[in-house]
Amino acid sequence: LQTLVAEEVPQLLARAAVHLASGLEACRLIIQQNEFAEMRNVVIQLGKDSLTRFTAAMVSAQQQVFKTGLGEQPQLLLSLLVLWYKDMIHFQAGRHEALVFIDQVDWIGKHAFGRSADGWVRCMEHTLEAGKRMRAHVPPQLALEQLLIRIQEG
């Protein structure tokens, strides 16, 4: 992380990249993708909406993800979403320094206790399952919509 920050990579992007890739070169490759910063922002919005505003999450998924081209890398988007739900558990456990989405600590603090740790683990499992479904050739938009329904149901 320190190496990337020293290379003038924005800390918020570096923080996410080190959780998605192993090794400095792999992190650089993720960060250099044009859409990575935008995808991080979409994941924040999708993560928030998936928990509090279901209809907005569905609209967000259709408009922001698939009409902007971010849907071309659904696995990366899902990996970031797993980190979003994982941050809820980190907050519950008092491990604030471990948060990936550290700039969202206020929002996370207000919502982290809305589900149990097991509930957040289920959110991560649903997200990983959506990734498996996409790899099994389920259309990404359908898999993402099904994921949002599962998150809503708990």
PDB file of N, CA and C in Angstrom, residues 1 12-14 16 29 34 38 40 50-51 54 64-65 67 76 81 90 92 98 112-113 121 127 132 134 144:
ATOM      1  N   LEU A   1       0.839  -1.198   0.000  1.00  0.00           N
ATOM      2  CA  LEU A   1       0.000   0.000   0.000  1.00  0.00           C
ATOM      3  C   LEU A   1       0.875   1.250   0.000  1.00  0.00           C
ATOM      4  N   LEU A  12      -7.354   5.768  -1.643  1.00  0.00           N
ATOM      5  CA  LEU A  12      -8.594   4.992  -1.641  1.00  0.00           C
ATOM      6  C   LEU A  12      -8.576   3.894  -2.708  1.00  0.00           C
ATOM      7  N   LEU A  13      -7.970   4.203  -3.863  1.00  0.00           N
ATOM      8  CA  LEU A  13      -7.867   3.194  -4.924  1.00  0.00           C
ATOM      9  C   LEU A  13      -6.828   2.148  -4.557  1.00  0.00           C
ATOM     10  N   ALA A  14      -5.713   2.594  -3.998  1.00  0.00           N
ATOM     11  CA  ALA A  14      -4.652   1.669  -3.599  1.00  0.00           C
ATOM     12  C   ALA A  14      -5.175   0.707  -2.536  1.00  0.00           C
ATOM     13  N   ALA A  16      -8.180  -0.379  -2.065  1.00  0.00           N
ATOM     14  CA  ALA A  16      -9.044  -1.397  -2.671  1.00  0.00           C
ATOM     15  C   ALA A  16      -8.213  -2.392  -3.480  1.00  0.00           C
ATOM     16  N   LEU A  29      -1.926  -2.962 -12.256  1.00  0.00           N
ATOM     17  CA  LEU A  29      -2.772  -3.256 -13.416  1.00  0.00           C
ATOM     18  C   LEU A  29      -4.236  -2.918 -13.127  1.00  0.00           C
ATOM     19  N   ASN A  34      -9.028   2.297 -16.591  1.00  0.00           N
ATOM     20  CA  ASN A  34      -9.713   3.590 -16.600  1.00  0.00           C
ATOM     21  C   ASN A  34     -10.947   3.615 -15.717  1.00  0.00           C
ATOM     22  N   GLU A  38     -14.205   4.774 -11.146  1.00  0.00           N
ATOM     23  CA  GLU A  38     -15.656   4.885 -11.356  1.00  0.00           C
ATOM     24  C   GLU A  38     -16.369   3.647 -10.827  1.00  0.00           C
ATOM     25  N   ARG A  40     -15.416   1.742  -8.389  1.00  0.00           N
ATOM     26  CA  ARG A  40     -15.419   1.833  -6.924  1.00  0.00           C
ATOM     27  C   ARG A  40     -16.592   2.702  -6.469  1.00  0.00           C
ATOM     28  N   SER A  50     -28.374  -1.354  -2.109  1.00  0.00           N
ATOM     29  CA  SER A  50     -28.796  -2.749  -1.940  1.00  0.00           C
ATOM     30  C   SER A  50     -29.301  -2.998  -0.531  1.00  0.00           C
ATOM     31  N   LEU A  51     -28.877  -2.157   0.408  1.00  0.00           N
ATOM     32  CA  LEU A  51     -29.276  -2.347   1.804  1.00  0.00           C
ATOM     33  C   LEU A  51     -30.437  -1.461   2.216  1.00  0.00           C
ATOM     34  N   PHE A  54     -34.001  -0.658  -2.337  1.00  0.00           N
ATOM     35  CA  PHE A  54     -33.960  -1.755  -3.286  1.00  0.00           C
ATOM     36  C   PHE A  54     -34.246  -1.310  -4.722  1.00  0.00           C
ATOM     37  N   GLN A  64     -26.121   2.407 -14.350  1.00  0.00           N
ATOM     38  CA  GLN A  64     -24.711   2.694 -14.133  1.00  0.00           C
ATOM     39  C   GLN A  64     -23.805   1.540 -14.528  1.00  0.00           C
ATOM     40  N   VAL A  65     -24.216   0.330 -14.205  1.00  0.00           N
ATOM     41  CA  VAL A  65     -23.327  -0.799 -14.443  1.00  0.00           C
ATOM     42  C   VAL A  65     -23.330  -1.210 -15.905  1.00  0.00           C
ATOM     43  N   LYS A  67     -25.012   0.159 -18.699  1.00  0.00           N
ATOM     44  CA  LYS A  67     -25.048   1.127 -19.792  1.00  0.00           C
ATOM     45  C   LYS A  67     -23.772   1.946 -19.875  1.00  0.00           C
ATOM     46  N   LEU A  76     -14.814  -8.106 -11.266  1.00  0.00           N
ATOM     47  CA  LEU A  76     -14.128  -7.084 -10.469  1.00  0.00           C
ATOM     48  C   LEU A  76     -15.146  -6.299  -9.651  1.00  0.00           C
ATOM     49  N   LEU A  81     -17.723  -5.473  -4.287  1.00  0.00           N
ATOM     50  CA  LEU A  81     -18.943  -5.548  -3.484  1.00  0.00           C
ATOM     51  C   LEU A  81     -18.746  -6.473  -2.276  1.00  0.00           C
ATOM     52  N   HIS A  90     -15.927  -5.739   9.631  1.00  0.00           N
ATOM     53  CA  HIS A  90     -14.772  -5.067  10.243  1.00  0.00           C
ATOM     54  C   HIS A  90     -15.246  -3.970  11.198  1.00  0.00           C
ATOM     55  N   GLN A  92     -18.168  -3.725  12.754  1.00  0.00           N
ATOM     56  CA  GLN A  92     -18.798  -4.347  13.930  1.00  0.00           C
ATOM     57  C   GLN A  92     -17.747  -4.821  14.931  1.00  0.00           C
ATOM     58  N   ALA A  98      -9.013  -1.632   9.208  1.00  0.00           N
ATOM     59  CA  ALA A  98      -9.074  -2.638   8.155  1.00  0.00           C
ATOM     60  C   ALA A  98     -10.078  -2.286   7.057  1.00  0.00           C
ATOM     61  N   ALA A 112     -23.813  -0.757   9.792  1.00  0.00           N
ATOM     62  CA  ALA A 112     -23.104  -2.027  10.029  1.00  0.00           C
ATOM     63  C   ALA A 112     -23.836  -2.958  10.982  1.00  0.00           C
ATOM     64  N   PHE A 113     -24.562  -2.379  11.935  1.00  0.00           N
ATOM     65  CA  PHE A 113     -25.250  -3.219  12.908  1.00  0.00           C
ATOM     66  C   PHE A 113     -26.682  -3.546  12.484  1.00  0.00           C
ATOM     67  N   VAL A 121     -22.022 -12.121   6.174  1.00  0.00           N
ATOM     68  CA  VAL A 121     -21.374 -13.252   5.501  1.00  0.00           C
ATOM     69  C   VAL A 121     -22.302 -13.791   4.410  1.00  0.00           C
ATOM     70  N   THR A 127     -23.003 -12.746  -3.147  1.00  0.00           N
ATOM     71  CA  THR A 127     -22.211 -12.036  -4.151  1.00  0.00           C
ATOM     72  C   THR A 127     -21.276 -13.002  -4.869  1.00  0.00           C
ATOM     73  N   LYS A 132     -20.199 -16.937  -9.625  1.00  0.00           N
ATOM     74  CA  LYS A 132     -20.207 -18.307 -10.167  1.00  0.00           C
ATOM     75  C   LYS A 132     -21.253 -18.430 -11.269  1.00  0.00           C
ATOM     76  N   MET A 134     -22.358 -16.082 -13.205  1.00  0.00           N
ATOM     77  CA  MET A 134     -21.872 -15.392 -14.407  1.00  0.00           C
ATOM     78  C   MET A 134     -20.854 -16.253 -15.155  1.00  0.00           C
ATOM     79  N   LEU A 144     -26.849 -10.132 -11.509  1.00  0.00           N
ATOM     80  CA  LEU A 144     -26.773  -9.004 -10.577  1.00  0.00           C
ATOM     81  C   LEU A 144     -28.151  -8.674 -10.001  1.00  0.00           C
TER      82      LEU A 144
END
